[in-house]
Structures are given as C-alpha cells and as structure tokens.
Amino acid sequence: AQTVTQSQPEMSVQEAETVTLSCTYDTSESDYYLFWYKQPPSRQMILVIRQEAYKQQNATENRFSVNFQKAAKSFSLKISDSQLGDAAMYFCAYRGYNTDKLIFGTGTRLQVFP
Amino acid sequence: DVKVTQSSRYLVKRTGEKVFLECVQDMDHENMFWYRQDPGLGLRLIYFSYDVKMKEKGDIPEGYSVSREKKERFSLILESASTNQTSMYLCASSFRIRRDGNQPQHFGDGTRLSIL
C-alpha cells in the first residue's frame, strides 16, 4: 500500500525568507500524481501545486515550487518570499494513476513571523 | 469556481444520537468524499462515492454510513454517535480520473463535530 510521510510536524519562517517542506512517499507504481494542499486556520483546504510523475520538470506556481525526485520518492515544497498569509497546515498527497482516491500525509504546520 | 458546501461549520451532539452531515457540490463532479481530520493523523478517508447510489468504504468506515441519492449531494451519517467520533469532517469532490487524471479534489470548509 502507498504511504505518504511528512516528517516535519511544525516549521517556521521569517517573512520574505524561503522555507522548504518535506514529503516522501512509498509506491510501487511508475505513474502517479502528487499534490500539495494548504489549509489556513479555520478556512478551506485549497490546492497549492500539483505534479505528474511522468513529467521531469518541477512544477511551479508563482512563489511555490516543488523539488520532485522520483528515484528518491521525494516531493518537497519550496515557498519563496514567505508572506504572513502563507501560515497554514500544508498537506502532501499522492494519487495513483488508476484511482480517484488521495492518500494524505500527516501535515506540516507552517508559522510565518514578521 | 468550484463550490463545495457543508451544511454546518460547528455541531454539538450527544452520545447515541444519529447525526447527519450534509455536503453539496455545484460542479457536476462524479466523485464525492468524506474525510476525517485529526491532529497528527492527517486526513483519513471514511467513504467515497463515484456515482449516485454508489459507494466504497475508505480506511475508517466503522461507525459511519453514507447516502448519495442525487449527484450533487453526499451525506455522512453517524448511526449512534460516540465521543471518539469528535473530530473535523471534510467533504471533497472531483471529476473521475478518466476525464483528466490531474484533476484535484475540491474541499468544503469542514464541520467541527463535538460529541458530548
């Protein structure tokens, strides 16, 4: 069975600095999808960024980018120029190629200090 | 924009009560999901529905049931609520992967349920 591990329960960063959140996963599949979701305090969970395993190029969305290392089964999220609004729980998620279900990690709480 | 609406943000019920959590989506998504979110455990899938009247058990279905009579609505039912079901419940929806495997799930605001 696939698993997703987020080894950092909490992280903190100074405003305008860069922070990297770690995610590793275990799978025997060769094709799959990876996602990072953000859940601000008392607000809706939203998609931050997504990556197809067959694409070698790392996905980017404005200040958010991933470092996807397929061989190492690693999918870290880098947030550049951190803002106070980036403070949230961040969840890494995996979806196999032929399934509709997501497998989530346990989350990383990110604090941003002014 | 996709809208997933959960009927209550906060709910307080008593042990033994039958509890209904409702979720409605407006994007004609085939898939709907119910998750439970607990600190340190992430999101765990309770039930999944891929069509009207169709359902699949997730990782933690015990003590729960679901109903999907209409495509846009997915209900989670706690048959006899217990204190260990106190949690945050999240509903999500998505297209089936045959349309576009990269489609994300879209989430509601969540219902924080307390069982006393």
Short mmCIF file of N, CA, C and O in Angstrom, two decimals, chain B residues 45-102:
data_model
loop_
_atom_site.label_atom_id
_atom_site.label_comp_id
_atom_site.label_asym_id
_atom_site.label_seq_id
_atom_site.Cartn_x
_atom_site.Cartn_y
_atom_site.Cartn_z
N LEU B 45 -9.71 8.79 4.87
CA LEU B 45 -10.91 8.62 4.08
C LEU B 45 -11.91 7.72 4.80
O LEU B 45 -11.58 6.60 5.20
N ILE B 46 -13.14 8.22 4.93
CA ILE B 46 -14.20 7.43 5.57
C ILE B 46 -14.97 6.66 4.50
O ILE B 46 -15.09 5.43 4.56
N TYR B 47 -15.51 7.39 3.53
CA TYR B 47 -16.25 6.80 2.43
C TYR B 47 -16.03 7.63 1.17
O TYR B 47 -15.75 8.83 1.22
N PHE B 48 -16.25 6.97 0.05
CA PHE B 48 -16.07 7.57 -1.26
C PHE B 48 -17.26 7.14 -2.13
O PHE B 48 -17.71 6.00 -2.03
N SER B 49 -17.77 8.07 -2.94
CA SER B 49 -18.85 7.74 -3.87
C SER B 49 -18.45 8.21 -5.26
O SER B 49 -18.04 9.35 -5.43
N TYR B 50 -18.58 7.36 -6.26
CA TYR B 50 -18.21 7.71 -7.62
C TYR B 50 -19.42 7.90 -8.53
O TYR B 50 -19.27 8.18 -9.73
N ASP B 51 -20.62 7.71 -7.97
CA ASP B 51 -21.84 7.90 -8.76
C ASP B 51 -23.02 7.86 -7.79
O ASP B 51 -22.89 7.40 -6.64
N VAL B 52 -24.17 8.26 -8.29
CA VAL B 52 -25.36 8.21 -7.46
C VAL B 52 -25.60 6.77 -6.98
O VAL B 52 -25.49 5.83 -7.76
N LYS B 53 -25.88 6.64 -5.72
CA LYS B 53 -26.16 5.36 -5.06
C LYS B 53 -24.95 4.42 -5.02
O LYS B 53 -25.08 3.28 -4.56
N MET B 54 -23.80 4.86 -5.47
CA MET B 54 -22.60 4.01 -5.43
C MET B 54 -21.68 4.52 -4.33
O MET B 54 -21.52 5.74 -4.16
N LYS B 55 -21.06 3.59 -3.61
CA LYS B 55 -20.17 3.98 -2.53
C LYS B 55 -19.09 2.93 -2.34
O LYS B 55 -19.27 1.76 -2.68
N GLU B 56 -17.99 3.38 -1.79
CA GLU B 56 -16.90 2.48 -1.42
C GLU B 56 -16.42 2.84 -0.03
O GLU B 56 -16.32 4.04 0.28
N LYS B 57 -16.08 1.85 0.75
CA LYS B 57 -15.51 2.12 2.06
C LYS B 57 -14.10 2.67 1.90
O LYS B 57 -13.36 2.26 1.02
N GLY B 58 -13.78 3.60 2.80
CA GLY B 58 -12.43 4.10 2.85
C GLY B 58 -11.63 3.37 3.92
O GLY B 58 -11.86 2.18 4.16
N ASP B 59 -10.74 4.10 4.56
CA ASP B 59 -9.86 3.48 5.54
C ASP B 59 -10.50 3.30 6.91
O ASP B 59 -10.11 2.41 7.68
N ILE B 60 -11.47 4.15 7.24
CA ILE B 60 -12.07 4.10 8.59
C ILE B 60 -13.60 4.20 8.51
O ILE B 60 -14.20 5.11 9.06
N PRO B 61 -14.29 3.24 7.91
CA PRO B 61 -15.73 3.34 7.75
C PRO B 61 -16.55 2.93 8.98
O PRO B 61 -17.76 3.21 9.03
N GLU B 62 -15.91 2.31 9.96
CA GLU B 62 -16.67 1.77 11.09
C GLU B 62 -17.38 2.88 11.84
O GLU B 62 -16.77 3.89 12.23
N GLY B 63 -18.68 2.68 12.08
CA GLY B 63 -19.48 3.66 12.81
C GLY B 63 -20.11 4.72 11.93
O GLY B 63 -20.83 5.58 12.43
N TYR B 64 -19.83 4.64 10.63
CA TYR B 64 -20.36 5.62 9.69
C TYR B 64 -21.10 4.93 8.55
O TYR B 64 -20.82 3.77 8.22
N SER B 65 -22.03 5.65 7.95
CA SER B 65 -22.62 5.24 6.69
C SER B 65 -22.79 6.48 5.83
O SER B 65 -22.59 7.61 6.31
N VAL B 66 -23.11 6.29 4.56
CA VAL B 66 -23.26 7.43 3.65
C VAL B 66 -24.48 7.21 2.77
O VAL B 66 -25.00 6.10 2.64
N SER B 67 -24.91 8.32 2.18
CA SER B 67 -26.04 8.28 1.27
C SER B 67 -25.77 9.24 0.13
O SER B 67 -25.37 10.39 0.36
N ARG B 68 -26.02 8.78 -1.10
CA ARG B 68 -25.91 9.65 -2.25
C ARG B 68 -27.09 9.37 -3.18
O ARG B 68 -27.02 8.53 -4.06
N GLU B 69 -28.14 10.12 -2.96
CA GLU B 69 -29.37 9.98 -3.74
C GLU B 69 -29.36 10.88 -4.98
O GLU B 69 -30.05 10.61 -5.97
N LYS B 70 -28.64 11.98 -4.91
CA LYS B 70 -28.50 12.90 -6.04
C LYS B 70 -27.02 13.15 -6.27
O LYS B 70 -26.22 13.10 -5.34
N LYS B 71 -26.68 13.45 -7.51
CA LYS B 71 -25.28 13.59 -7.87
C LYS B 71 -24.59 14.68 -7.06
O LYS B 71 -23.42 14.56 -6.71
N GLU B 72 -25.28 15.77 -6.77
CA GLU B 72 -24.63 16.90 -6.12
C GLU B 72 -24.56 16.80 -4.59
O GLU B 72 -23.90 17.61 -3.97
N ARG B 73 -25.18 15.80 -4.01
CA ARG B 73 -25.31 15.75 -2.55
C ARG B 73 -24.78 14.43 -2.01
O ARG B 73 -25.14 13.35 -2.49
N PHE B 74 -23.97 14.54 -0.94
CA PHE B 74 -23.37 13.35 -0.32
C PHE B 74 -23.46 13.53 1.19
O PHE B 74 -22.93 14.50 1.74
N SER B 75 -24.16 12.61 1.84
CA SER B 75 -24.40 12.73 3.27
C SER B 75 -23.59 11.70 4.04
O SER B 75 -23.49 10.53 3.63
N LEU B 76 -23.06 12.13 5.15
CA LEU B 76 -22.36 11.23 6.09
C LEU B 76 -23.25 11.06 7.31
O LEU B 76 -23.75 12.05 7.85
N ILE B 77 -23.44 9.81 7.72
CA ILE B 77 -24.34 9.51 8.83
C ILE B 77 -23.57 8.78 9.92
O ILE B 77 -22.88 7.79 9.66
N LEU B 78 -23.68 9.32 11.14
CA LEU B 78 -23.17 8.63 12.31
C LEU B 78 -24.38 7.95 12.95
O LEU B 78 -25.28 8.62 13.48
N GLU B 79 -24.43 6.65 12.85
CA GLU B 79 -25.64 5.93 13.24
C GLU B 79 -25.94 6.09 14.73
O GLU B 79 -27.08 6.26 15.13
N SER B 80 -24.92 6.02 15.56
CA SER B 80 -25.07 6.21 17.01
C SER B 80 -23.78 6.87 17.49
O SER B 80 -22.78 6.20 17.74
N ALA B 81 -23.82 8.20 17.58
CA ALA B 81 -22.60 8.96 17.81
C ALA B 81 -21.91 8.56 19.11
O ALA B 81 -22.56 8.32 20.13
N SER B 82 -20.59 8.52 19.04
CA SER B 82 -19.79 8.23 20.23
C SER B 82 -18.73 9.31 20.38
O SER B 82 -18.39 10.01 19.42
N THR B 83 -18.19 9.45 21.59
CA THR B 83 -17.24 10.53 21.87
C THR B 83 -15.99 10.42 21.01
O THR B 83 -15.37 11.44 20.68
N ASN B 84 -15.61 9.21 20.60
CA ASN B 84 -14.41 9.08 19.77
C ASN B 84 -14.64 9.49 18.32
O ASN B 84 -13.73 9.39 17.48
N GLN B 85 -15.84 9.94 18.03
CA GLN B 85 -16.13 10.49 16.71
C GLN B 85 -16.08 12.02 16.70
O GLN B 85 -16.38 12.66 15.68
N THR B 86 -15.70 12.59 17.83
CA THR B 86 -15.44 14.03 17.88
C THR B 86 -14.24 14.33 17.00
O THR B 86 -13.15 13.77 17.20
N SER B 87 -14.45 15.20 16.00
CA SER B 87 -13.40 15.42 15.02
C SER B 87 -13.83 16.52 14.05
O SER B 87 -14.94 17.04 14.10
N MET B 88 -12.90 16.84 13.12
CA MET B 88 -13.22 17.69 11.98
C MET B 88 -13.53 16.78 10.81
O MET B 88 -12.77 15.85 10.52
N TYR B 89 -14.65 17.06 10.13
CA TYR B 89 -15.05 16.26 8.98
C TYR B 89 -15.01 17.14 7.74
O TYR B 89 -15.58 18.23 7.70
N LEU B 90 -14.32 16.64 6.72
CA LEU B 90 -14.16 17.37 5.47
C LEU B 90 -14.82 16.60 4.33
O LEU B 90 -14.63 15.39 4.20
N CYS B 91 -15.57 17.33 3.51
CA CYS B 91 -16.15 16.78 2.30
C CYS B 91 -15.33 17.29 1.11
O CYS B 91 -14.82 18.43 1.15
N ALA B 92 -15.20 16.47 0.09
CA ALA B 92 -14.49 16.89 -1.12
C ALA B 92 -15.19 16.30 -2.35
O ALA B 92 -15.94 15.32 -2.24
N SER B 93 -14.92 16.90 -3.51
CA SER B 93 -15.47 16.37 -4.75
C SER B 93 -14.45 16.51 -5.87
O SER B 93 -13.53 17.35 -5.79
N SER B 94 -14.60 15.71 -6.91
CA SER B 94 -13.70 15.78 -8.05
C SER B 94 -14.33 15.08 -9.24
O SER B 94 -15.29 14.30 -9.10
N PHE B 95 -13.79 15.34 -10.42
CA PHE B 95 -14.15 14.54 -11.58
C PHE B 95 -13.48 13.17 -11.47
O PHE B 95 -12.47 13.02 -10.79
N ARG B 96 -14.03 12.19 -12.16
CA ARG B 96 -13.37 10.88 -12.20
C ARG B 96 -12.10 11.01 -13.02
O ARG B 96 -11.99 11.84 -13.91
N ILE B 97 -11.13 10.17 -12.76
CA ILE B 97 -9.81 10.30 -13.38
C ILE B 97 -9.85 10.07 -14.88
O ILE B 97 -8.99 10.50 -15.60
N ARG B 98 -10.87 9.40 -15.37
CA ARG B 98 -10.93 9.15 -16.81
C ARG B 98 -11.05 10.46 -17.59
O ARG B 98 -10.74 10.53 -18.76
N ARG B 99 -11.52 11.51 -16.93
CA ARG B 99 -11.63 12.80 -17.62
C ARG B 99 -10.27 13.49 -17.68
O ARG B 99 -9.88 14.01 -18.69
N ASP B 100 -9.60 13.51 -16.56
CA ASP B 100 -8.30 14.18 -16.51
C ASP B 100 -7.65 13.75 -15.20
O ASP B 100 -8.06 14.17 -14.14
N GLY B 101 -6.65 12.89 -15.33
CA GLY B 101 -6.04 12.32 -14.13
C GLY B 101 -5.46 13.34 -13.19
O GLY B 101 -5.26 13.07 -12.02
N ASN B 102 -5.17 14.53 -13.70
CA ASN B 102 -4.52 15.54 -12.87
C ASN B 102 -5.51 16.39 -12.10
O ASN B 102 -5.12 17.33 -11.42
#
